[in-house]
Coordinates of C-alpha atoms in Angstrom, one line a residue:
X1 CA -105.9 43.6 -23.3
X2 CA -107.7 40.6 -24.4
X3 CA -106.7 37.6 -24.1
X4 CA -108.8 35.8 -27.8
X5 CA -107.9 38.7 -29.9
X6 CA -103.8 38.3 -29.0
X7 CA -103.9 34.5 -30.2
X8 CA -105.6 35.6 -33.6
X9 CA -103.6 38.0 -34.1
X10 CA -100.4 36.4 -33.6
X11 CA -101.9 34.2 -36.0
X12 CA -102.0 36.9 -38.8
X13 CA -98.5 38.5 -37.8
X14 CA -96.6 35.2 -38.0
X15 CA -98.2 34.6 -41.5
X16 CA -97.6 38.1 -42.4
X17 CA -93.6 37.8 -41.3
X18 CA -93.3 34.4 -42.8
X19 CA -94.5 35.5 -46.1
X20 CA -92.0 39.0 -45.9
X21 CA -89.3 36.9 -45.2
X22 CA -89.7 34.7 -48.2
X23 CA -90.1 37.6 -50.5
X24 CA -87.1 39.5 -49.3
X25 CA -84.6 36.6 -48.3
X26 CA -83.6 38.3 -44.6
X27 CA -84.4 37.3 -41.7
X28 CA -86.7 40.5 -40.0
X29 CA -87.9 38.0 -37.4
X30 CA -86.1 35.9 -34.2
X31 CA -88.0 33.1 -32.4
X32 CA -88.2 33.7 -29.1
X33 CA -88.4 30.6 -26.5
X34 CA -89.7 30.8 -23.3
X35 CA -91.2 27.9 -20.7
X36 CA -94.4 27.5 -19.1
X37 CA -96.1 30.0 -21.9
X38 CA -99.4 29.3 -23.0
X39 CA -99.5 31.2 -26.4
X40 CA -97.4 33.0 -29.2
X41 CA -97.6 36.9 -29.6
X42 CA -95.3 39.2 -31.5
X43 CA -93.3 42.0 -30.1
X44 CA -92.1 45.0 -32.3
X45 CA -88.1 46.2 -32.2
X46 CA -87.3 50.0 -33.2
X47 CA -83.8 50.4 -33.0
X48 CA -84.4 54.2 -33.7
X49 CA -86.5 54.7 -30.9
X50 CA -84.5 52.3 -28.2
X51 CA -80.9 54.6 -29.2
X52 CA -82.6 57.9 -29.0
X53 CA -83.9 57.3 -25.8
X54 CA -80.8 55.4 -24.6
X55 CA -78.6 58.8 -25.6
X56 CA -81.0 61.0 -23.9
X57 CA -79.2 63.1 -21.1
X58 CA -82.0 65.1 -19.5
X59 CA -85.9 65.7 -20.1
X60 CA -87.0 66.7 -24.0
X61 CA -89.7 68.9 -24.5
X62 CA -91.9 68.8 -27.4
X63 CA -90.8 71.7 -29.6
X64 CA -92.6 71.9 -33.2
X65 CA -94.5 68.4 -32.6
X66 CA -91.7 66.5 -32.0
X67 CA -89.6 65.2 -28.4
X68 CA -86.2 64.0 -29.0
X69 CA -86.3 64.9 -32.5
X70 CA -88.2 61.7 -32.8
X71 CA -91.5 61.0 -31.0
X72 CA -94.6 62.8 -32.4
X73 CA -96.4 65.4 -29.4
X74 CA -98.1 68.0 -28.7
X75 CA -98.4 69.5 -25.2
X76 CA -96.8 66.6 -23.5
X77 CA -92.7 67.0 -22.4
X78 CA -90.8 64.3 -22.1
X79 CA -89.0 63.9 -18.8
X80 CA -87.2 60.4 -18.7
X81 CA -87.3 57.0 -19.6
X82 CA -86.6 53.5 -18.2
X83 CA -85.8 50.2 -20.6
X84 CA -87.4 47.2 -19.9
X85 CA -83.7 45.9 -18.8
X86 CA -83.3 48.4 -16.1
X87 CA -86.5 47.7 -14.6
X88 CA -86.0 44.3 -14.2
X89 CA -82.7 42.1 -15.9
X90 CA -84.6 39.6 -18.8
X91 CA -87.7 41.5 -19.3
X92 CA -89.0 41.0 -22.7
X93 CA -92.1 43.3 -22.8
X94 CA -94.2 45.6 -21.0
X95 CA -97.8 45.5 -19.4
X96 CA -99.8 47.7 -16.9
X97 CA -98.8 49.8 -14.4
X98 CA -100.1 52.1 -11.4
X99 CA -98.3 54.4 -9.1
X100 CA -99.0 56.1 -5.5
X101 CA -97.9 59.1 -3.1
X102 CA -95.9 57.7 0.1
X103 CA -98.2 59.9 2.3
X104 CA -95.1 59.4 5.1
X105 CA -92.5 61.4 2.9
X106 CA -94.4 63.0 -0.2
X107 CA -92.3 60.5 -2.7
X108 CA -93.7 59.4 -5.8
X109 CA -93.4 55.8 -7.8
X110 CA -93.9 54.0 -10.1
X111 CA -95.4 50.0 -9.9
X112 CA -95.4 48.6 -13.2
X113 CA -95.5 45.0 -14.8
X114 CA -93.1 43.3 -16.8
X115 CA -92.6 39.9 -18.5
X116 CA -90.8 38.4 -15.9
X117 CA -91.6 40.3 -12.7
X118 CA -93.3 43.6 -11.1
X119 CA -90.7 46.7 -11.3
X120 CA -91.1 49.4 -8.5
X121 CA -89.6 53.1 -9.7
X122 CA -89.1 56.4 -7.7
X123 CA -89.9 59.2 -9.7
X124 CA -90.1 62.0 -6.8
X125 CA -87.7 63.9 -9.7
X126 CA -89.0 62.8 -13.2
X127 CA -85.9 63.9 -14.9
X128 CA -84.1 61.1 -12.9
X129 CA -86.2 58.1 -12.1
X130 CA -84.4 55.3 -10.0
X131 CA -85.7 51.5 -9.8
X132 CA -85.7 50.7 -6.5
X133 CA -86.2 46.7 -6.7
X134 CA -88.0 44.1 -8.7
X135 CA -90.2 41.5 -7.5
X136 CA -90.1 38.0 -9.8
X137 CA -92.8 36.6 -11.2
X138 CA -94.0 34.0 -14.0
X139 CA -93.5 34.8 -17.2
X140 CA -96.8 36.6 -19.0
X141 CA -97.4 39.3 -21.2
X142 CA -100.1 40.5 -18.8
X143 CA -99.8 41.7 -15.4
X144 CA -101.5 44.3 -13.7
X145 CA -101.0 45.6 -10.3
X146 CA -103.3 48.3 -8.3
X147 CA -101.1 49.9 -4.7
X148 CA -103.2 50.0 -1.1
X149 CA -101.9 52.1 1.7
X150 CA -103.6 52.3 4.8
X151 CA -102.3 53.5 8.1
X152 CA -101.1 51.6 10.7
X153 CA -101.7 53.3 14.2
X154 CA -99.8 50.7 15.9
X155 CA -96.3 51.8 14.0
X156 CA -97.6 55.7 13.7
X157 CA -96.9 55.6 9.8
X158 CA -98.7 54.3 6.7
X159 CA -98.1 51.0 5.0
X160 CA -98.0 50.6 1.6
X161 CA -99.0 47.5 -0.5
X162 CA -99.1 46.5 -3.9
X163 CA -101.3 43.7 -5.6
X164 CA -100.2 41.8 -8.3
X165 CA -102.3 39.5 -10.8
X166 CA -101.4 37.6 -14.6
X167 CA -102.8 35.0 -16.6
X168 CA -99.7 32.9 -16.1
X169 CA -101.2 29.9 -14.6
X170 CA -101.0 29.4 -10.9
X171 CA -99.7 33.6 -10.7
X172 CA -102.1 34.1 -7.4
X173 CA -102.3 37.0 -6.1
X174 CA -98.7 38.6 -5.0
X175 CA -99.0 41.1 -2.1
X176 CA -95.9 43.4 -3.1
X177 CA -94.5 45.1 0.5
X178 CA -93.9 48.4 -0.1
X179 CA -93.7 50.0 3.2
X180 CA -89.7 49.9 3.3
X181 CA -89.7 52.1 0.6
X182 CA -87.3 53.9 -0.9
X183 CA -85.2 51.8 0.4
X184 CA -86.6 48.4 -1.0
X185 CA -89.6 46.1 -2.2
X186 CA -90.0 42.8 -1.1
X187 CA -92.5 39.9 -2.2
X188 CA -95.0 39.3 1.5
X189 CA -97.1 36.6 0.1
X190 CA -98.7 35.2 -2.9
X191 CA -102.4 34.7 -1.6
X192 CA -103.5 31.0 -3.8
X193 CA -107.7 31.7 -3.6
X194 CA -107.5 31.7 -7.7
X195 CA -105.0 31.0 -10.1
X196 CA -104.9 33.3 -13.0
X197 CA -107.2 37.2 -13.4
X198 CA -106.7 39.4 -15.7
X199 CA -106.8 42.6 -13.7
X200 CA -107.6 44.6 -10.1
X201 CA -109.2 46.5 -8.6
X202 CA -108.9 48.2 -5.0
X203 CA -112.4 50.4 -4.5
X204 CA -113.2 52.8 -2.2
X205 CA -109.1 54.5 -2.0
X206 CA -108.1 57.6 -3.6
X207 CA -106.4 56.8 -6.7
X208 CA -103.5 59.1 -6.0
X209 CA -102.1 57.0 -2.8
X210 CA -104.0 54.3 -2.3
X211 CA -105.3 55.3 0.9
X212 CA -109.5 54.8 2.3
X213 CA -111.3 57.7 1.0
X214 CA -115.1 56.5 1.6
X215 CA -115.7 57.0 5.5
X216 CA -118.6 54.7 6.2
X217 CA -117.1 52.1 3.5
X218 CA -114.2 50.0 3.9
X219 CA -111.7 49.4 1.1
X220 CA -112.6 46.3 -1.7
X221 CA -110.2 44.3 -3.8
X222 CA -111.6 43.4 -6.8
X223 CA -110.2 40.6 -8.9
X224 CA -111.5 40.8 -12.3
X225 CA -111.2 37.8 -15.1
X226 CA -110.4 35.1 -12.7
X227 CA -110.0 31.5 -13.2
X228 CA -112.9 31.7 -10.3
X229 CA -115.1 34.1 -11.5
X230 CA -114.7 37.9 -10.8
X231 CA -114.4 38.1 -6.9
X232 CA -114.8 40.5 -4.1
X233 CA -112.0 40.3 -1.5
X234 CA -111.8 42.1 2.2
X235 CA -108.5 43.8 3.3
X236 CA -109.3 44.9 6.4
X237 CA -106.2 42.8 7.2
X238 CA -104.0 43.9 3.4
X239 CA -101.3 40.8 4.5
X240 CA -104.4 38.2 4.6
X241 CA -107.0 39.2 1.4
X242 CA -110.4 36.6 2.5
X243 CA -113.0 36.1 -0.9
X244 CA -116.5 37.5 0.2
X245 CA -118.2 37.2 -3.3
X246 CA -118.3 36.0 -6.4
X247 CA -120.6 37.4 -9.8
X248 CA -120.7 34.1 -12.0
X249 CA -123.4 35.2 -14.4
X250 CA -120.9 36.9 -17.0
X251 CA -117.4 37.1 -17.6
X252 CA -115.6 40.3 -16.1
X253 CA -112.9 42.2 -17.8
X254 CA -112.5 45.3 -16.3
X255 CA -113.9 47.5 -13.6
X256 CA -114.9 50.7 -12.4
X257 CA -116.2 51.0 -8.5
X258 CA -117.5 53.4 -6.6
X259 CA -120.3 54.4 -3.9
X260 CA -123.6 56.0 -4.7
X261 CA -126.0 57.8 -2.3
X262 CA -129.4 59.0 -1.8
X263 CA -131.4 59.6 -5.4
X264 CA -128.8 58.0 -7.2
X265 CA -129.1 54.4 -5.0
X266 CA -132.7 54.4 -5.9
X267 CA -132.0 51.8 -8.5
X268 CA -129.6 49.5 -5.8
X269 CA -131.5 47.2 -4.2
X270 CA -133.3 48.3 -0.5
X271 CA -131.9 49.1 1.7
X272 CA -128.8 49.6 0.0
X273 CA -128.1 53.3 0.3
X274 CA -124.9 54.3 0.3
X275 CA -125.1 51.8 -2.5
X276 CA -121.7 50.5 -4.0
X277 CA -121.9 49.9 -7.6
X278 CA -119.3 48.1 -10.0
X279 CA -119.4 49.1 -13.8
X280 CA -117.8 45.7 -15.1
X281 CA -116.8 45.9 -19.0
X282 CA -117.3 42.2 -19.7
X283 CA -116.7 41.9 -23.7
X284 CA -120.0 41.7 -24.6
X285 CA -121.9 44.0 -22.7
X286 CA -121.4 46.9 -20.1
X287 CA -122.9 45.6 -16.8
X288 CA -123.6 47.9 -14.2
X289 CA -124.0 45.7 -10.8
X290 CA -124.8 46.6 -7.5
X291 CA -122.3 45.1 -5.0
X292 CA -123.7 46.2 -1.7
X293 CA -123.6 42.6 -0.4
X294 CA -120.9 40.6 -1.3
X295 CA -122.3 37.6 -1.2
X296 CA -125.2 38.6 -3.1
X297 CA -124.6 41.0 -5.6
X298 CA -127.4 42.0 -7.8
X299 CA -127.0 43.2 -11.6
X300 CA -128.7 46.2 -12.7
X301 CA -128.3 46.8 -16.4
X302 CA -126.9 45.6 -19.4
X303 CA -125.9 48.0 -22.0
X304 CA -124.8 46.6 -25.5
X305 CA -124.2 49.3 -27.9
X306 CA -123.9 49.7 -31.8
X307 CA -120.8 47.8 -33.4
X308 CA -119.9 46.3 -30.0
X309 CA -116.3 44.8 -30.4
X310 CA -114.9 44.2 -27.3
X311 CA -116.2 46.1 -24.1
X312 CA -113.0 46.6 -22.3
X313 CA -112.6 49.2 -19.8
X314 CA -114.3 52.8 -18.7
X315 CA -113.9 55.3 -16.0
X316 CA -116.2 57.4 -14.9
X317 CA -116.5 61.3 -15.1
X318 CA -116.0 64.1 -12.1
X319 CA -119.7 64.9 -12.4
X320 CA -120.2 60.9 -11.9
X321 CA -122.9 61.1 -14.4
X322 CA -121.0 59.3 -17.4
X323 CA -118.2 56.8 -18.1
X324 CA -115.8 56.6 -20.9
X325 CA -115.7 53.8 -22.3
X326 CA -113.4 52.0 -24.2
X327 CA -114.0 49.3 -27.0
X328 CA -110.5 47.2 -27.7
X329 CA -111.5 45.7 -31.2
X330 CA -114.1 47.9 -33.0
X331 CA -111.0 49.4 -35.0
X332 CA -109.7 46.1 -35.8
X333 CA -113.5 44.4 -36.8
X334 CA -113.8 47.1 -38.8
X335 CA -112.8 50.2 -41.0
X336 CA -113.1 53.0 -38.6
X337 CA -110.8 55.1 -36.4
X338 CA -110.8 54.6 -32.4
X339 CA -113.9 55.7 -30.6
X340 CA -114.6 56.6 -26.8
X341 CA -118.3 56.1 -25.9
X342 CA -119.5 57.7 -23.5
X343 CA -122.6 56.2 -21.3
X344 CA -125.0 58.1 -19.5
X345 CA -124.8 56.8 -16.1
X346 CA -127.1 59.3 -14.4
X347 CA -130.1 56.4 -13.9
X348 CA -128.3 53.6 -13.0
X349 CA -130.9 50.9 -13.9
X350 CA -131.0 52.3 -17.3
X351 CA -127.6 53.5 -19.0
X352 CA -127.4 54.6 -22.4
X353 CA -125.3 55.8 -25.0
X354 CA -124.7 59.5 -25.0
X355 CA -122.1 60.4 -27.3
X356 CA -119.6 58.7 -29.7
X357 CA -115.6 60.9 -29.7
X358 CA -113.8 59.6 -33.2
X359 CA -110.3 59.7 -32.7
X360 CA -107.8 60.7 -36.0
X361 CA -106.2 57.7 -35.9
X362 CA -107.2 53.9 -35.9
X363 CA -104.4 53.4 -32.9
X364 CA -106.5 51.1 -30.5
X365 CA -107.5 52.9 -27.0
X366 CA -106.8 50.4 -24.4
X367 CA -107.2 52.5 -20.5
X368 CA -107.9 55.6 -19.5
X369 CA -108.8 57.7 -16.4
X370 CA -110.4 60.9 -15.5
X371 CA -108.2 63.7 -13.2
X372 CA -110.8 66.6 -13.1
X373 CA -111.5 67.5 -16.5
X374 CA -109.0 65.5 -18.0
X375 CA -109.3 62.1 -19.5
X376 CA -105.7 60.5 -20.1
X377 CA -106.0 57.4 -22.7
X378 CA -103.4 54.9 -23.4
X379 CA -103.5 54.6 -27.1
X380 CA -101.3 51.3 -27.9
X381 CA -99.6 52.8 -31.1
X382 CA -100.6 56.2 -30.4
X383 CA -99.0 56.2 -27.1
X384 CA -100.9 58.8 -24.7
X385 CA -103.3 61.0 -25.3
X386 CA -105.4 63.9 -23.3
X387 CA -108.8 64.7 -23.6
X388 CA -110.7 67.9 -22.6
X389 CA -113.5 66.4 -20.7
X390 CA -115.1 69.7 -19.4
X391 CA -118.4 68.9 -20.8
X392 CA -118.6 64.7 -20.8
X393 CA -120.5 64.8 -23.6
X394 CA -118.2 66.1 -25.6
X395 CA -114.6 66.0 -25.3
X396 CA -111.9 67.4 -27.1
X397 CA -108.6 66.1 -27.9
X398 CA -105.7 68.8 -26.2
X399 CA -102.2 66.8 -26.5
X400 CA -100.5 63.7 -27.0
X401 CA -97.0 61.6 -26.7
X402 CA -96.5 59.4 -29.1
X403 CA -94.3 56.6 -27.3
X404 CA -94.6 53.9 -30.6
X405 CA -93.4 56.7 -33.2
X406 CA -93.2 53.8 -36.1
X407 CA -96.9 53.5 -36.7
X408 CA -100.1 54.4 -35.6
X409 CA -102.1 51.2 -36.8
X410 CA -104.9 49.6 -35.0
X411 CA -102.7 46.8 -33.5
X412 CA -101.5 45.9 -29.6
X413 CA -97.9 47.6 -29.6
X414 CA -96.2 50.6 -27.9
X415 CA -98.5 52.0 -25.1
X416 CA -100.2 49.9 -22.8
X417 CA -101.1 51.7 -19.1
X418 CA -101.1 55.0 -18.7
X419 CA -101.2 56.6 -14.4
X420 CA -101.9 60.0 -14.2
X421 CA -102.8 60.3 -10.8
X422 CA -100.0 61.6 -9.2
X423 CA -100.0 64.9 -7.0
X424 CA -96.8 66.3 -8.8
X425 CA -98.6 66.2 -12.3
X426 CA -95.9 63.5 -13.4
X427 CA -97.2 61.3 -15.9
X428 CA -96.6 57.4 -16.6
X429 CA -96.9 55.6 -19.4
X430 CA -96.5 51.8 -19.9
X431 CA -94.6 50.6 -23.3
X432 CA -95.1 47.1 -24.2
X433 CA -92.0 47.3 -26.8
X434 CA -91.0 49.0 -29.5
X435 CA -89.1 50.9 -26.8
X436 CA -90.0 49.0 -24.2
X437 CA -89.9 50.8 -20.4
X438 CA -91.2 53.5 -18.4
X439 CA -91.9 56.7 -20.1
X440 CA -92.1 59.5 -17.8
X441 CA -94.0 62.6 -18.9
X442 CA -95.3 65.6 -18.0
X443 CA -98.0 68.4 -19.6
X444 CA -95.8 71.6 -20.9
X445 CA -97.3 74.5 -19.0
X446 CA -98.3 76.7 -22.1
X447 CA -100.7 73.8 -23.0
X448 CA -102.7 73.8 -20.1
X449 CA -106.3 73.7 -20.8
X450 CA -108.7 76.1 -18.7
X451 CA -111.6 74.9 -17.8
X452 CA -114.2 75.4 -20.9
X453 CA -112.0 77.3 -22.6
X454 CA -111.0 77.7 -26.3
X455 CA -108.4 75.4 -27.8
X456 CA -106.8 75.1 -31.5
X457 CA -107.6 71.6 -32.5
X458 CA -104.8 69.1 -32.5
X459 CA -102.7 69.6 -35.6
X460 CA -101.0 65.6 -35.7
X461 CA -97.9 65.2 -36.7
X462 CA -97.9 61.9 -39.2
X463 CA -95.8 59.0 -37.9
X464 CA -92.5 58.4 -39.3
X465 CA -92.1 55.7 -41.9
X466 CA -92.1 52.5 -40.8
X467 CA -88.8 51.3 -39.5
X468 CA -89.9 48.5 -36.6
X469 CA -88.4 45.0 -36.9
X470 CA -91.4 42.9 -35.6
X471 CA -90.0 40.0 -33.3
X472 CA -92.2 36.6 -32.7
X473 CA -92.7 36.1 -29.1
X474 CA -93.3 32.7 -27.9
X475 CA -94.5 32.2 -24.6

């Protein structure tokens, strides 16, 4: 989420609000002090939403486009939800989130962000998710958090850590211990070699646990949007993260990392093969860097494509050939509906565009990530979508869960982070507010997607009429 475009827009909503409340006498808006914030944001309220969900007493599938009677689907169940309050007492609003398999005992979590603090969920069983603990932290809107779990030979088990960044000013790094787990999470350390990022980035782990996946390459922490610049970090010791680069030439929002080998490291420079390449999305540009040497990492290309908003974010596809990439403020600059680009990746000294995927709505596409053939978006006001990415180049949309079921306009509420990494099939979604929480979903069976094979499109079912009470945030 970028940081510029929340200040103007809070901007425009407080105006907006100000002027509704003079015409219709009522107050539809609180003020909402915090200390130590460093801007003002709004926050949406739908009292529909937040009583359905509160009544629900097991999982609610979609039946006839529609989960609880109330949020807008199709081919995604509904198997429990967690308010922002049970995550963590005072929480205000959501913000990213990640997850991870305890490779010791097969459970499942959830690691997400919150105003105030960094939840941690078990959702082994989806239809009854427990919070295990909270960890505090300074109040922010953003937080992101990435989970690293190597094994310890020593103790003859793995460990499990989580790190932790916000723009809350003097955040640090937190090192989240998760290794006691279920039983309880614990804050280890905060590591003080920057102040504020925006996000992370562990490379070179499998996305599903967190665990080294690259033989010959050890794991990387990537801190991206740093009051430092965006830095590499070594965890060969996780407790004790030690800086080993910095790229200062642009500003880095988001990443992708990953290692490239023979033909395809033809482009890094010599000798670097296996060659490991970061695709930073940097706001105005997609940069494509080789980052072989950390102290010395050496940029490859610079792809700027037409009506450029925001580059925000991207992962890359199973063939490793493409990224999808996602643009946080084309929909807002101008009149049309979300759009996924995808960027041919295949020569890495010279990327171009490929294809163009219009979404039916103008909800903003914030993150998304590939599992085989499937590209899972987080949508903000569209909540989650799922794309058929069989063929890169074109992709199809095959199911949604809309977790903001107000509105579907291209603005920064409802669905923030979605994880859908996990070896169950269990999907998690981040909601910043509206209904603010944990959704926990999963993909109904009959709406599985074989590989290349026919689907009836998406038949959307419109969003209810608007019944959100927007609440000024000031942080």
């Amino acid at each position: 989420m970028c940081r510029l475009l929340f200040s103007i827009l809070a901007l425009t909503v407080l105006c907006s609000v100000a002027a509704a409340d003079e015409k219709s006498g009522s107050p539809i808006r609180t003020k909402h002090e915090e200390p130590g914030g460093a801007y003002t944001g709004d926050l949406a309220y739908d009292s529909a939403a937040v009583a359905r969900l509160a009544a629900l007493t097991g999982p609610a599938p979609c039946v006839n486009g529609r989960a609880a009677d109330l949020f807008a689907c199709e081919g995604v169940d509904l198997e429990s939800f967690v308010s922002l309050t049970d995550l963590r007492p005072g929480a205000s609003s959501g913000s990213n989130l990640w997850g991870f398999v305890d490779l010791d005992d097969q459970r499942e979590y959830a690691v997400m962000g919150v105003s105030n603090g960094t939840a941690v969920v078990e959702v082994t069983d989806p239809a009854h998710p427990r919070v295990v603990g909270s960890v505090p932290g300074p109040l922010s809107v953003w937080r992101e958090v990435k989970v690293y779990q190597p094994w310890n030979a020593a103790a003859g088990r793995h460990d499990a850590y989580a790190y932790v960044v916000s723009e809350a000013r003097t955040a640090g790094l937190q090192i989240l211990d998760l290794s006691n787990l279920p039983a309880s999470v614990s804050l280890l350390d905060t590591y003080r070699g920057f102040d504020t990022a925006h996000t992370v980035f562990v490379a070179n782990v499998d996305p599903a646990s967190g665990t080294p996946n690259v033989a010959d390459r050890p794991p990387v922490l990537y801190i991206e949007g740093s009051d430092q610049a965006f830095l590499s970090l070594d965890i060969s010791d996780p407790r004790a993260p030690r800086i080993t680069g910095h790229l200062y030439n642009s500003y880095v929002h988001d990443i992708w990392a990953g290692v490239f080998r023979g033909s395809r490291a033809t482009a890094c420079a010599v000798p670097h093969d296996p060659c490991e390449v970061v695709v930073d999305w940097g706001a105005d540009a997609v940069r494509i860097v080789d980052f072989t040497s950390k102290p010395n990492p050496v940029m490859l290309a610079v792809l700027q494509y037409p009506e450029l908003g925001y580059a925000h974010s991207g992962w890359i596809s199973r063939n490793g050939n493409y990224v999808f990439s996602f643009d946080e403020l084309d929909e807002v600059h101008g009149t049309e509906n979300s759009r996924i680009r995808v960027i041919d990746i295949s020569d890495l000294a010279h990327p171009s565009l490929a294809a163009v995927w219009t979404s039916s709505t103008r909800a903003i596409e914030h993150n998304g990530y590939v599992v085989g053939d499937k590209l899972y978006v987080s949508f903000y006001e569209h909540g989650m979508a799922v794309l058929d990415v069989t063929t890169p180049t074109a992709p199809r949309e095959t199911g949604f869960f809309d977790t903001f079921p107000a509105d579907e306009d291209a603005a920064f509420h409802g669905a923030w982070g979605v994880y859908p990494f996990l070896p169950s099939g269990t999907l998690l979604v981040s909601s910043i507010d509206g209904a603010g929480g944990l959704f926990v979903l999963r993909e109904s069976v009959a709406s599985a997607v074989p590989p290349g094979g026919p689907r009836a499109p998406v038949v959307r079912v419109p969003p209810r009429s608007r019944a959100t009470r927007r609440v000024s945030v000031s942080r």
